[in-house]
Coordinates of C-alpha atoms in Angstrom, one line a residue:
M21 CA 14.7 9.0 -11.6
S22 CA 17.7 7.5 -9.6
H23 CA 18.8 4.0 -9.3
G24 CA 17.3 3.2 -5.8
R25 CA 14.3 4.8 -6.9
D26 CA 14.4 2.3 -9.9
I27 CA 14.8 -0.2 -8.3
I28 CA 11.5 0.5 -5.5
A29 CA 9.6 1.2 -8.5
Q30 CA 10.3 -2.0 -10.5
A31 CA 10.2 -4.4 -7.1
V32 CA 6.5 -2.7 -6.5
A33 CA 5.2 -2.9 -9.9
E34 CA 6.3 -6.2 -10.4
A35 CA 4.5 -7.3 -7.2
A36 CA 1.4 -5.4 -8.4
S37 CA 0.9 -6.8 -11.7
R38 CA 0.4 -9.9 -10.2
Y39 CA -2.6 -8.6 -8.2
G40 CA -4.1 -7.2 -11.3
F41 CA -3.0 -3.7 -10.5
R42 CA -2.2 -0.8 -13.0
G43 CA 0.4 1.9 -12.1
V44 CA 0.5 5.6 -12.6
R45 CA 3.4 7.6 -12.9
A46 CA 5.9 4.6 -11.2
T47 CA 4.2 5.7 -7.4
N48 CA 0.8 4.7 -7.9
F49 CA -1.1 1.7 -8.5
Y50 CA -4.5 1.3 -8.7
R51 CA -7.3 -2.0 -9.2
E52 CA -10.9 -1.1 -9.3
W53 CA -14.2 -2.8 -8.0
P54 CA -18.2 -1.8 -8.3
E55 CA -17.4 -0.9 -4.6
T56 CA -13.8 0.3 -3.9
I57 CA -10.4 1.4 -5.6
C58 CA -7.4 0.3 -4.0
L59 CA -4.1 1.7 -4.2
V60 CA -0.4 1.1 -3.3
N61 CA 1.7 4.9 -3.1
I62 CA 4.9 5.3 -3.3
Q63 CA 6.1 8.3 -1.0
R64 CA 9.7 10.1 -0.6
S65 CA 10.1 11.0 2.9
A66 CA 10.7 14.6 2.9
W67 CA 13.9 14.2 5.3
G68 CA 16.2 12.4 3.3
P69 CA 16.6 9.4 0.9
Q70 CA 13.9 6.9 2.4
F71 CA 10.9 5.7 1.4
Y72 CA 7.6 4.5 1.8
L73 CA 5.2 2.3 0.7
N74 CA 1.4 3.0 1.5
A75 CA -1.8 1.1 1.5
A76 CA -5.3 2.6 0.6
V77 CA -8.8 1.4 0.3
W78 CA -11.7 4.2 -1.2
F79 CA -15.1 3.3 -0.9
R80 CA -16.4 4.6 -4.5
R81 CA -20.1 6.0 -2.3
F82 CA -18.0 8.8 -1.1
G83 CA -17.4 10.2 -4.6
P84 CA -16.5 9.7 -7.9
E85 CA -12.7 9.5 -7.6
R86 CA -11.0 7.2 -10.2
R87 CA -7.5 8.2 -8.8
P88 CA -8.0 8.8 -4.9
K89 CA -5.0 10.4 -2.9
E90 CA -3.6 7.5 -0.8
Y91 CA -4.3 10.4 2.1
K92 CA -8.2 10.7 1.4
C93 CA -9.1 7.2 1.3
Q94 CA -11.4 5.7 4.3
I95 CA -8.9 3.0 4.7
R96 CA -4.7 3.2 4.9
W97 CA -1.5 2.1 6.7
R98 CA 1.9 1.7 6.1
I99 CA 2.7 -1.3 4.1
G100 CA 5.7 -1.9 7.1
S101 CA 3.5 -1.4 10.0
P102 CA 2.2 -5.0 10.4
M103 CA 5.2 -6.5 9.9
E104 CA 7.3 -7.9 12.8
G105 CA 11.2 -7.8 14.2
D106 CA 13.3 -8.3 11.9
Q107 CA 10.9 -8.4 8.8
S108 CA 9.9 -5.1 9.3
K109 CA 13.7 -4.0 10.0
A110 CA 14.8 -5.2 6.8
F111 CA 12.6 -3.9 4.5
T112 CA 12.5 -0.3 6.6
Q113 CA 16.3 -0.6 5.1
A114 CA 15.3 -1.9 1.6
L115 CA 13.8 1.6 1.5
D116 CA 16.0 3.2 3.1
L117 CA 18.7 4.0 -0.1
E118 CA 21.6 5.4 2.7
H119 CA 21.3 2.1 4.0
P120 CA 24.1 -0.4 2.2
L121 CA 21.8 -3.7 0.4
A122 CA 22.9 -5.0 -3.3
A123 CA 20.3 -4.4 -5.1
D124 CA 19.0 -7.6 -5.9
S125 CA 18.8 -7.7 -1.7
R126 CA 16.7 -4.8 -1.7
H127 CA 14.5 -5.4 -4.5
S128 CA 13.6 -9.0 -3.3
L129 CA 12.9 -7.7 0.0
I130 CA 11.0 -4.7 -1.1
E131 CA 8.7 -7.1 -3.5
A132 CA 8.1 -9.4 -0.9
G133 CA 7.0 -7.1 1.7
A134 CA 4.5 -5.3 -1.5
D135 CA 3.0 -8.3 -1.9
G136 CA 2.2 -9.8 1.4
Y137 CA 1.9 -6.5 3.1
G138 CA -0.1 -5.0 0.7
F139 CA -1.6 -6.3 -3.1
A140 CA -2.0 -9.7 -1.1
L141 CA -4.0 -7.3 1.4
L142 CA -5.8 -5.1 -1.0
S143 CA -6.9 -7.8 -3.5
R144 CA -9.6 -9.2 -0.7
C145 CA -11.0 -5.7 -0.5
E146 CA -13.5 -5.9 -3.4
T147 CA -16.1 -5.1 -1.3
E148 CA -16.6 -2.5 1.6
Q149 CA -17.7 -5.0 4.1
E150 CA -14.5 -7.0 3.4
A151 CA -12.1 -4.0 3.1
L152 CA -13.3 -3.4 7.1
R153 CA -12.8 -7.3 7.5
V154 CA -8.9 -7.3 6.9
A155 CA -8.9 -3.5 8.5
D156 CA -9.7 -5.4 11.8
E157 CA -7.8 -8.3 11.0
A158 CA -4.5 -5.4 11.2
G159 CA -5.5 -4.3 14.0
P160 CA -4.8 -0.5 15.5
L161 CA -2.1 -0.3 12.5
V162 CA -4.7 0.3 10.0
A163 CA -6.2 3.7 10.1
V164 CA -10.0 3.4 9.0
A165 CA -12.4 6.7 8.9
L166 CA -15.7 7.0 11.2
K167 CA -17.3 7.7 8.6
A168 CA -16.4 4.4 6.8
R169 CA -17.8 2.6 9.7
M170 CA -21.1 4.6 10.1
Q171 CA -22.6 2.8 6.7
E172 CA -21.5 -0.6 8.3
K173 CA -23.5 0.1 11.7
V174 CA -27.0 1.1 9.3
N175 CA -26.5 -2.4 7.0

């Protein structure tokens, strides 16, 4: 793993540990509840040395996945998406290893973003209802599978 990627993984791991998430292969961090499995995934861009942090919620009623893939989850968002203005720009630059940035600054920006817009929100997603509430609060920047909403209407 490159030094820059190590900084990203370490920053995310430190934020994850505060919320009870456990790392799997330094790129995925999971926490399980009776109704949901929440995760944060570190994704490398196919086009360059940029990275993305993805957050997701799996509803257990859709299958016995123990370690669901982020792209298969019922609720998903890019952690930088809900940020605004300068904060969004700084977070995106911190995840871009071509952008010159001191290691401690990169670490701090990534840890704060992963904490506030990833793990803090996911820690509220213990139930399907709470996960859908978090998605609604975040607005159109959060993808919610229609099948997740279908059960909500039945209840």
